[in-house]
Amino acid sequence: MPPTPTVVLVHGAFADTAVWFGVVAELHSHGIPVVAPPNPLRGLAADAARIASVAAQIDGPVVLVGHAYGGAVITVAGTADNVVALVYVAAHVPEEGESPGELQGRFPATGPAGDLQRWSYPVPGGGEGVEVTLGVEAFATVFAADVSAPVAQVLASCQPPLALAAFEEKATAAAWRTKPSWALVAGADRVIAPDVERFGAARAGSTVVEIDGASHAVTLSQPTAVARLIRDAVHAVSRPAHIRPQGTHPPA
């Protein structure tokens, strides 16, 4: 039998690796190796290069899992040779040449534009870039409506900022065209509209699970369901090649 793939969990904007806490515990309980590296949130190409580098240094196959903007990151990073599957969790699933902003712009806005707080940061060579966080008061209702108030309050205070340019940077590859994918749609997501998640997953030919009433913070509120989908992907790509299900991905 092939070795069990290592799961690499990639967080998105407005949260750090803590969003995976319950998911990691669930996967560990099933004997699945996990790595949850920080996502720099500085730019799609740079962030994807960072995650691809992590994957490439893991001995054996890798299943990349992306939450939110992390979905765009794994779409590009997933071209790494040892990546065998992709799992999208309440995520952007862009096409090559498409930015997360363009993908989101295909559908009526339900996102947090009016709740974003802008910050400046120095960039190499001089000058300033713009980065954004969610307003602390809006965080619970926009990002984490189904998470306890104390946890949402802590997350709001600890959120890392996203460089605004990352949201507008176009994906240079779409790994889902050549690799199998799974997707979870959060039915009450107010950061990425559920229709955006459904569209991206359908275009990628992903195996889809939808959770009604789940917020963008579904990794925290529904860790067992998220881990179950990841385990489905791990088990599917761990089977001998001759008994793996045929993919449904559109041709390149």
PDB file of N, CA and C in Angstrom, residues 114-198:
ATOM      1  N   GLY A 114     -17.191  46.546   4.002  1.00  0.00           N
ATOM      2  CA  GLY A 114     -17.433  47.663   4.901  1.00  0.00           C
ATOM      3  C   GLY A 114     -16.917  47.443   6.312  1.00  0.00           C
ATOM      4  N   ASP A 115     -16.479  46.233   6.605  1.00  0.00           N
ATOM      5  CA  ASP A 115     -15.991  45.915   7.951  1.00  0.00           C
ATOM      6  C   ASP A 115     -14.473  45.791   8.009  1.00  0.00           C
ATOM      7  N   LEU A 116     -13.793  46.139   6.902  1.00  0.00           N
ATOM      8  CA  LEU A 116     -12.340  46.005   6.865  1.00  0.00           C
ATOM      9  C   LEU A 116     -11.658  47.233   7.453  1.00  0.00           C
ATOM     10  N   GLN A 117     -10.607  46.969   8.200  1.00  0.00           N
ATOM     11  CA  GLN A 117      -9.773  48.046   8.724  1.00  0.00           C
ATOM     12  C   GLN A 117      -8.449  48.027   7.976  1.00  0.00           C
ATOM     13  N   ARG A 118      -8.033  49.176   7.456  1.00  0.00           N
ATOM     14  CA  ARG A 118      -6.811  49.259   6.658  1.00  0.00           C
ATOM     15  C   ARG A 118      -5.629  49.694   7.521  1.00  0.00           C
ATOM     16  N   TRP A 119      -4.469  49.088   7.223  1.00  0.00           N
ATOM     17  CA  TRP A 119      -3.229  49.402   7.895  1.00  0.00           C
ATOM     18  C   TRP A 119      -2.150  49.585   6.830  1.00  0.00           C
ATOM     19  N   SER A 120      -1.117  50.287   7.155  1.00  0.00           N
ATOM     20  CA  SER A 120       0.015  50.408   6.237  1.00  0.00           C
ATOM     21  C   SER A 120       1.198  49.634   6.793  1.00  0.00           C
ATOM     22  N   TYR A 121       2.074  49.178   5.887  1.00  0.00           N
ATOM     23  CA  TYR A 121       3.279  48.474   6.311  1.00  0.00           C
ATOM     24  C   TYR A 121       4.404  48.791   5.329  1.00  0.00           C
ATOM     25  N   PRO A 122       5.650  48.808   5.802  1.00  0.00           N
ATOM     26  CA  PRO A 122       6.769  49.135   4.914  1.00  0.00           C
ATOM     27  C   PRO A 122       7.037  47.999   3.932  1.00  0.00           C
ATOM     28  N   VAL A 123       7.410  48.346   2.718  1.00  0.00           N
ATOM     29  CA  VAL A 123       7.751  47.357   1.695  1.00  0.00           C
ATOM     30  C   VAL A 123       9.213  47.523   1.311  1.00  0.00           C
ATOM     31  N   PRO A 124       9.871  46.446   0.872  1.00  0.00           N
ATOM     32  CA  PRO A 124      11.280  46.539   0.479  1.00  0.00           C
ATOM     33  C   PRO A 124      11.494  47.604  -0.585  1.00  0.00           C
ATOM     34  N   GLY A 125      12.563  48.363  -0.428  1.00  0.00           N
ATOM     35  CA  GLY A 125      12.866  49.416  -1.389  1.00  0.00           C
ATOM     36  C   GLY A 125      12.222  50.745  -1.066  1.00  0.00           C
ATOM     37  N   GLY A 126      11.504  50.785   0.048  1.00  0.00           N
ATOM     38  CA  GLY A 126      10.849  52.029   0.431  1.00  0.00           C
ATOM     39  C   GLY A 126       9.378  52.028   0.062  1.00  0.00           C
ATOM     40  N   GLY A 127       8.656  52.958   0.622  1.00  0.00           N
ATOM     41  CA  GLY A 127       7.234  53.048   0.366  1.00  0.00           C
ATOM     42  C   GLY A 127       6.421  52.218   1.347  1.00  0.00           C
ATOM     43  N   GLU A 128       5.117  52.196   1.117  1.00  0.00           N
ATOM     44  CA  GLU A 128       4.210  51.492   2.012  1.00  0.00           C
ATOM     45  C   GLU A 128       3.227  50.642   1.221  1.00  0.00           C
ATOM     46  N   GLY A 129       2.884  49.517   1.791  1.00  0.00           N
ATOM     47  CA  GLY A 129       1.807  48.697   1.266  1.00  0.00           C
ATOM     48  C   GLY A 129       0.588  48.834   2.141  1.00  0.00           C
ATOM     49  N   VAL A 130      -0.523  48.296   1.667  1.00  0.00           N
ATOM     50  CA  VAL A 130      -1.768  48.338   2.426  1.00  0.00           C
ATOM     51  C   VAL A 130      -2.165  46.911   2.797  1.00  0.00           C
ATOM     52  N   GLU A 131      -2.531  46.715   4.042  1.00  0.00           N
ATOM     53  CA  GLU A 131      -3.016  45.426   4.513  1.00  0.00           C
ATOM     54  C   GLU A 131      -4.311  45.641   5.275  1.00  0.00           C
ATOM     55  N   VAL A 132      -5.095  44.572   5.394  1.00  0.00           N
ATOM     56  CA  VAL A 132      -6.429  44.712   5.999  1.00  0.00           C
ATOM     57  C   VAL A 132      -6.668  43.640   7.051  1.00  0.00           C
ATOM     58  N   THR A 133      -7.470  44.007   8.035  1.00  0.00           N
ATOM     59  CA  THR A 133      -8.010  43.069   9.015  1.00  0.00           C
ATOM     60  C   THR A 133      -9.510  43.324   9.110  1.00  0.00           C
ATOM     61  N   LEU A 134     -10.209  42.413   9.736  1.00  0.00           N
ATOM     62  CA  LEU A 134     -11.628  42.630  10.012  1.00  0.00           C
ATOM     63  C   LEU A 134     -11.770  43.458  11.283  1.00  0.00           C
ATOM     64  N   GLY A 135     -12.696  44.384  11.272  1.00  0.00           N
ATOM     65  CA  GLY A 135     -12.960  45.142  12.478  1.00  0.00           C
ATOM     66  C   GLY A 135     -13.309  44.214  13.631  1.00  0.00           C
ATOM     67  N   VAL A 136     -12.775  44.495  14.797  1.00  0.00           N
ATOM     68  CA  VAL A 136     -12.960  43.610  15.947  1.00  0.00           C
ATOM     69  C   VAL A 136     -14.442  43.443  16.268  1.00  0.00           C
ATOM     70  N   GLU A 137     -15.219  44.514  16.179  1.00  0.00           N
ATOM     71  CA  GLU A 137     -16.629  44.430  16.536  1.00  0.00           C
ATOM     72  C   GLU A 137     -17.419  43.596  15.531  1.00  0.00           C
ATOM     73  N   ALA A 138     -16.974  43.573  14.273  1.00  0.00           N
ATOM     74  CA  ALA A 138     -17.690  42.824  13.233  1.00  0.00           C
ATOM     75  C   ALA A 138     -17.222  41.376  13.123  1.00  0.00           C
ATOM     76  N   PHE A 139     -16.091  41.060  13.736  1.00  0.00           N
ATOM     77  CA  PHE A 139     -15.471  39.758  13.516  1.00  0.00           C
ATOM     78  C   PHE A 139     -16.417  38.602  13.853  1.00  0.00           C
ATOM     79  N   ALA A 140     -17.091  38.693  14.986  1.00  0.00           N
ATOM     80  CA  ALA A 140     -17.933  37.576  15.420  1.00  0.00           C
ATOM     81  C   ALA A 140     -19.045  37.294  14.416  1.00  0.00           C
ATOM     82  N   THR A 141     -19.720  38.323  13.935  1.00  0.00           N
ATOM     83  CA  THR A 141     -20.854  38.094  13.039  1.00  0.00           C
ATOM     84  C   THR A 141     -20.414  37.785  11.615  1.00  0.00           C
ATOM     85  N   VAL A 142     -19.316  38.367  11.158  1.00  0.00           N
ATOM     86  CA  VAL A 142     -18.877  38.186   9.774  1.00  0.00           C
ATOM     87  C   VAL A 142     -18.071  36.900   9.611  1.00  0.00           C
ATOM     88  N   PHE A 143     -17.136  36.648  10.512  1.00  0.00           N
ATOM     89  CA  PHE A 143     -16.204  35.530  10.372  1.00  0.00           C
ATOM     90  C   PHE A 143     -16.628  34.307  11.178  1.00  0.00           C
ATOM     91  N   ALA A 144     -17.128  34.515  12.381  1.00  0.00           N
ATOM     92  CA  ALA A 144     -17.266  33.407  13.336  1.00  0.00           C
ATOM     93  C   ALA A 144     -18.617  33.397  14.026  1.00  0.00           C
ATOM     94  N   ALA A 145     -19.696  33.442  13.239  1.00  0.00           N
ATOM     95  CA  ALA A 145     -21.035  33.543  13.824  1.00  0.00           C
ATOM     96  C   ALA A 145     -21.437  32.314  14.626  1.00  0.00           C
ATOM     97  N   ASP A 146     -20.858  31.150  14.319  1.00  0.00           N
ATOM     98  CA  ASP A 146     -21.229  29.928  15.039  1.00  0.00           C
ATOM     99  C   ASP A 146     -20.134  29.465  15.998  1.00  0.00           C
ATOM    100  N   VAL A 147     -19.281  30.385  16.401  1.00  0.00           N
ATOM    101  CA  VAL A 147     -18.228  30.108  17.384  1.00  0.00           C
ATOM    102  C   VAL A 147     -18.571  30.880  18.658  1.00  0.00           C
ATOM    103  N   SER A 148     -18.203  30.354  19.814  1.00  0.00           N
ATOM    104  CA  SER A 148     -18.538  31.024  21.067  1.00  0.00           C
ATOM    105  C   SER A 148     -17.957  32.438  21.103  1.00  0.00           C
ATOM    106  N   ALA A 149     -18.668  33.329  21.764  1.00  0.00           N
ATOM    107  CA  ALA A 149     -18.260  34.731  21.812  1.00  0.00           C
ATOM    108  C   ALA A 149     -16.851  34.923  22.376  1.00  0.00           C
ATOM    109  N   PRO A 150     -16.477  34.235  23.466  1.00  0.00           N
ATOM    110  CA  PRO A 150     -15.117  34.429  23.981  1.00  0.00           C
ATOM    111  C   PRO A 150     -14.035  34.009  22.983  1.00  0.00           C
ATOM    112  N   VAL A 151     -14.258  32.884  22.279  1.00  0.00           N
ATOM    113  CA  VAL A 151     -13.280  32.440  21.288  1.00  0.00           C
ATOM    114  C   VAL A 151     -13.202  33.434  20.135  1.00  0.00           C
ATOM    115  N   ALA A 152     -14.355  33.897  19.662  1.00  0.00           N
ATOM    116  CA  ALA A 152     -14.367  34.872  18.570  1.00  0.00           C
ATOM    117  C   ALA A 152     -13.643  36.151  18.964  1.00  0.00           C
ATOM    118  N   GLN A 153     -13.798  36.564  20.216  1.00  0.00           N
ATOM    119  CA  GLN A 153     -13.146  37.781  20.685  1.00  0.00           C
ATOM    120  C   GLN A 153     -11.624  37.624  20.683  1.00  0.00           C
ATOM    121  N   VAL A 154     -11.148  36.466  21.113  1.00  0.00           N
ATOM    122  CA  VAL A 154      -9.706  36.215  21.102  1.00  0.00           C
ATOM    123  C   VAL A 154      -9.185  36.181  19.668  1.00  0.00           C
ATOM    124  N   LEU A 155      -9.889  35.482  18.786  1.00  0.00           N
ATOM    125  CA  LEU A 155      -9.465  35.405  17.387  1.00  0.00           C
ATOM    126  C   LEU A 155      -9.419  36.786  16.751  1.00  0.00           C
ATOM    127  N   ALA A 156     -10.398  37.614  17.050  1.00  0.00           N
ATOM    128  CA  ALA A 156     -10.433  38.961  16.486  1.00  0.00           C
ATOM    129  C   ALA A 156      -9.211  39.766  16.892  1.00  0.00           C
ATOM    130  N   SER A 157      -8.772  39.580  18.126  1.00  0.00           N
ATOM    131  CA  SER A 157      -7.613  40.319  18.620  1.00  0.00           C
ATOM    132  C   SER A 157      -6.302  39.773  18.074  1.00  0.00           C
ATOM    133  N   CYS A 158      -6.297  38.504  17.655  1.00  0.00           N
ATOM    134  CA  CYS A 158      -5.058  37.844  17.223  1.00  0.00           C
ATOM    135  C   CYS A 158      -4.931  37.725  15.706  1.00  0.00           C
ATOM    136  N   GLN A 159      -5.880  38.245  14.956  1.00  0.00           N
ATOM    137  CA  GLN A 159      -5.880  38.004  13.516  1.00  0.00           C
ATOM    138  C   GLN A 159      -4.678  38.649  12.827  1.00  0.00           C
ATOM    139  N   PRO A 160      -4.031  37.914  11.904  1.00  0.00           N
ATOM    140  CA  PRO A 160      -2.953  38.492  11.113  1.00  0.00           C
ATOM    141  C   PRO A 160      -3.535  39.253   9.926  1.00  0.00           C
ATOM    142  N   PRO A 161      -2.895  40.330   9.490  1.00  0.00           N
ATOM    143  CA  PRO A 161      -3.421  41.098   8.365  1.00  0.00           C
ATOM    144  C   PRO A 161      -3.068  40.463   7.025  1.00  0.00           C
ATOM    145  N   LEU A 162      -3.928  40.701   6.043  1.00  0.00           N
ATOM    146  CA  LEU A 162      -3.713  40.262   4.666  1.00  0.00           C
ATOM    147  C   LEU A 162      -3.269  41.448   3.833  1.00  0.00           C
ATOM    148  N   ALA A 163      -2.140  41.327   3.124  1.00  0.00           N
ATOM    149  CA  ALA A 163      -1.742  42.372   2.182  1.00  0.00           C
ATOM    150  C   ALA A 163      -2.818  42.483   1.112  1.00  0.00           C
ATOM    151  N   LEU A 164      -3.359  43.669   0.911  1.00  0.00           N
ATOM    152  CA  LEU A 164      -4.478  43.854  -0.010  1.00  0.00           C
ATOM    153  C   LEU A 164      -4.110  43.407  -1.418  1.00  0.00           C
ATOM    154  N   ALA A 165      -2.850  43.552  -1.792  1.00  0.00           N
ATOM    155  CA  ALA A 165      -2.413  43.159  -3.131  1.00  0.00           C
ATOM    156  C   ALA A 165      -2.584  41.662  -3.371  1.00  0.00           C
ATOM    157  N   ALA A 166      -2.528  40.864  -2.305  1.00  0.00           N
ATOM    158  CA  ALA A 166      -2.662  39.412  -2.457  1.00  0.00           C
ATOM    159  C   ALA A 166      -4.024  39.042  -3.011  1.00  0.00           C
ATOM    160  N   PHE A 167      -5.036  39.801  -2.644  1.00  0.00           N
ATOM    161  CA  PHE A 167      -6.397  39.509  -3.074  1.00  0.00           C
ATOM    162  C   PHE A 167      -6.591  39.773  -4.567  1.00  0.00           C
ATOM    163  N   GLU A 168      -5.740  40.652  -5.107  1.00  0.00           N
ATOM    164  CA  GLU A 168      -5.871  41.013  -6.519  1.00  0.00           C
ATOM    165  C   GLU A 168      -4.825  40.338  -7.405  1.00  0.00           C
ATOM    166  N   GLU A 169      -3.954  39.544  -6.836  1.00  0.00           N
ATOM    167  CA  GLU A 169      -2.909  38.875  -7.611  1.00  0.00           C
ATOM    168  C   GLU A 169      -3.475  37.627  -8.291  1.00  0.00           C
ATOM    169  N   LYS A 170      -3.150  37.459  -9.554  1.00  0.00           N
ATOM    170  CA  LYS A 170      -3.717  36.367 -10.345  1.00  0.00           C
ATOM    171  C   LYS A 170      -2.968  35.060 -10.086  1.00  0.00           C
ATOM    172  N   ALA A 171      -3.721  33.973 -10.061  1.00  0.00           N
ATOM    173  CA  ALA A 171      -3.122  32.649  -9.901  1.00  0.00           C
ATOM    174  C   ALA A 171      -2.317  32.302 -11.147  1.00  0.00           C
ATOM    175  N   THR A 172      -1.112  31.818 -10.956  1.00  0.00           N
ATOM    176  CA  THR A 172      -0.246  31.453 -12.085  1.00  0.00           C
ATOM    177  C   THR A 172      -0.400  29.993 -12.491  1.00  0.00           C
ATOM    178  N   ALA A 173      -1.219  29.249 -11.774  1.00  0.00           N
ATOM    179  CA  ALA A 173      -1.463  27.841 -12.090  1.00  0.00           C
ATOM    180  C   ALA A 173      -2.776  27.435 -11.434  1.00  0.00           C
ATOM    181  N   ALA A 174      -3.349  26.332 -11.884  1.00  0.00           N
ATOM    182  CA  ALA A 174      -4.559  25.772 -11.274  1.00  0.00           C
ATOM    183  C   ALA A 174      -4.337  24.276 -11.115  1.00  0.00           C
ATOM    184  N   ALA A 175      -3.795  23.889  -9.966  1.00  0.00           N
ATOM    185  CA  ALA A 175      -3.419  22.492  -9.746  1.00  0.00           C
ATOM    186  C   ALA A 175      -4.616  21.555  -9.812  1.00  0.00           C
ATOM    187  N   TRP A 176      -5.832  22.068  -9.585  1.00  0.00           N
ATOM    188  CA  TRP A 176      -7.014  21.201  -9.629  1.00  0.00           C
ATOM    189  C   TRP A 176      -7.273  20.649 -11.033  1.00  0.00           C
ATOM    190  N   ARG A 177      -6.644  21.211 -12.040  1.00  0.00           N
ATOM    191  CA  ARG A 177      -6.830  20.694 -13.399  1.00  0.00           C
ATOM    192  C   ARG A 177      -6.170  19.329 -13.585  1.00  0.00           C
ATOM    193  N   THR A 178      -5.185  19.033 -12.780  1.00  0.00           N
ATOM    194  CA  THR A 178      -4.467  17.763 -12.944  1.00  0.00           C
ATOM    195  C   THR A 178      -4.494  16.893 -11.696  1.00  0.00           C
ATOM    196  N   LYS A 179      -5.073  17.402 -10.594  1.00  0.00           N
ATOM    197  CA  LYS A 179      -5.078  16.645  -9.340  1.00  0.00           C
ATOM    198  C   LYS A 179      -6.473  16.613  -8.748  1.00  0.00           C
ATOM    199  N   PRO A 180      -6.850  15.500  -8.116  1.00  0.00           N
ATOM    200  CA  PRO A 180      -8.206  15.400  -7.572  1.00  0.00           C
ATOM    201  C   PRO A 180      -8.412  16.379  -6.423  1.00  0.00           C
ATOM    202  N   SER A 181      -9.660  16.808  -6.269  1.00  0.00           N
ATOM    203  CA  SER A 181      -9.944  17.793  -5.225  1.00  0.00           C
ATOM    204  C   SER A 181     -11.266  17.503  -4.540  1.00  0.00           C
ATOM    205  N   TRP A 182     -11.366  17.987  -3.315  1.00  0.00           N
ATOM    206  CA  TRP A 182     -12.559  17.906  -2.477  1.00  0.00           C
ATOM    207  C   TRP A 182     -12.846  19.321  -1.988  1.00  0.00           C
ATOM    208  N   ALA A 183     -14.105  19.607  -1.673  1.00  0.00           N
ATOM    209  CA  ALA A 183     -14.440  20.960  -1.223  1.00  0.00           C
ATOM    210  C   ALA A 183     -15.572  20.923  -0.215  1.00  0.00           C
ATOM    211  N   LEU A 184     -15.465  21.792   0.781  1.00  0.00           N
ATOM    212  CA  LEU A 184     -16.523  21.988   1.763  1.00  0.00           C
ATOM    213  C   LEU A 184     -17.075  23.394   1.596  1.00  0.00           C
ATOM    214  N   VAL A 185     -18.379  23.497   1.413  1.00  0.00           N
ATOM    215  CA  VAL A 185     -19.066  24.783   1.298  1.00  0.00           C
ATOM    216  C   VAL A 185     -19.703  25.113   2.642  1.00  0.00           C
ATOM    217  N   ALA A 186     -19.385  26.282   3.172  1.00  0.00           N
ATOM    218  CA  ALA A 186     -19.993  26.747   4.418  1.00  0.00           C
ATOM    219  C   ALA A 186     -21.254  27.529   4.061  1.00  0.00           C
ATOM    220  N   GLY A 187     -22.417  26.974   4.385  1.00  0.00           N
ATOM    221  CA  GLY A 187     -23.674  27.494   3.879  1.00  0.00           C
ATOM    222  C   GLY A 187     -24.070  28.868   4.369  1.00  0.00           C
ATOM    223  N   ALA A 188     -23.480  29.353   5.474  1.00  0.00           N
ATOM    224  CA  ALA A 188     -23.802  30.673   5.999  1.00  0.00           C
ATOM    225  C   ALA A 188     -22.565  31.568   6.041  1.00  0.00           C
ATOM    226  N   ASP A 189     -21.634  31.320   5.128  1.00  0.00           N
ATOM    227  CA  ASP A 189     -20.383  32.084   5.086  1.00  0.00           C
ATOM    228  C   ASP A 189     -20.668  33.534   4.708  1.00  0.00           C
ATOM    229  N   ARG A 190     -20.117  34.481   5.461  1.00  0.00           N
ATOM    230  CA  ARG A 190     -20.271  35.903   5.156  1.00  0.00           C
ATOM    231  C   ARG A 190     -18.956  36.551   4.753  1.00  0.00           C
ATOM    232  N   VAL A 191     -17.893  35.775   4.660  1.00  0.00           N
ATOM    233  CA  VAL A 191     -16.615  36.295   4.152  1.00  0.00           C
ATOM    234  C   VAL A 191     -16.490  35.963   2.670  1.00  0.00           C
ATOM    235  N   ILE A 192     -16.671  34.687   2.322  1.00  0.00           N
ATOM    236  CA  ILE A 192     -16.741  34.257   0.926  1.00  0.00           C
ATOM    237  C   ILE A 192     -18.152  33.711   0.711  1.00  0.00           C
ATOM    238  N   ALA A 193     -18.896  34.300  -0.197  1.00  0.00           N
ATOM    239  CA  ALA A 193     -20.274  33.877  -0.408  1.00  0.00           C
ATOM    240  C   ALA A 193     -20.326  32.397  -0.760  1.00  0.00           C
ATOM    241  N   PRO A 194     -21.290  31.652  -0.203  1.00  0.00           N
ATOM    242  CA  PRO A 194     -21.404  30.234  -0.544  1.00  0.00           C
ATOM    243  C   PRO A 194     -21.477  29.980  -2.045  1.00  0.00           C
ATOM    244  N   ASP A 195     -22.092  30.883  -2.807  1.00  0.00           N
ATOM    245  CA  ASP A 195     -22.151  30.696  -4.260  1.00  0.00           C
ATOM    246  C   ASP A 195     -20.766  30.760  -4.892  1.00  0.00           C
ATOM    247  N   VAL A 196     -19.881  31.551  -4.335  1.00  0.00           N
ATOM    248  CA  VAL A 196     -18.496  31.607  -4.826  1.00  0.00           C
ATOM    249  C   VAL A 196     -17.820  30.260  -4.575  1.00  0.00           C
ATOM    250  N   GLU A 197     -18.028  29.710  -3.391  1.00  0.00           N
ATOM    251  CA  GLU A 197     -17.440  28.412  -3.046  1.00  0.00           C
ATOM    252  C   GLU A 197     -18.005  27.309  -3.925  1.00  0.00           C
ATOM    253  N   ARG A 198     -19.327  27.333  -4.140  1.00  0.00           N
ATOM    254  CA  ARG A 198     -19.959  26.309  -4.983  1.00  0.00           C
ATOM    255  C   ARG A 198     -19.445  26.387  -6.424  1.00  0.00           C
TER     256      ARG A 198
END
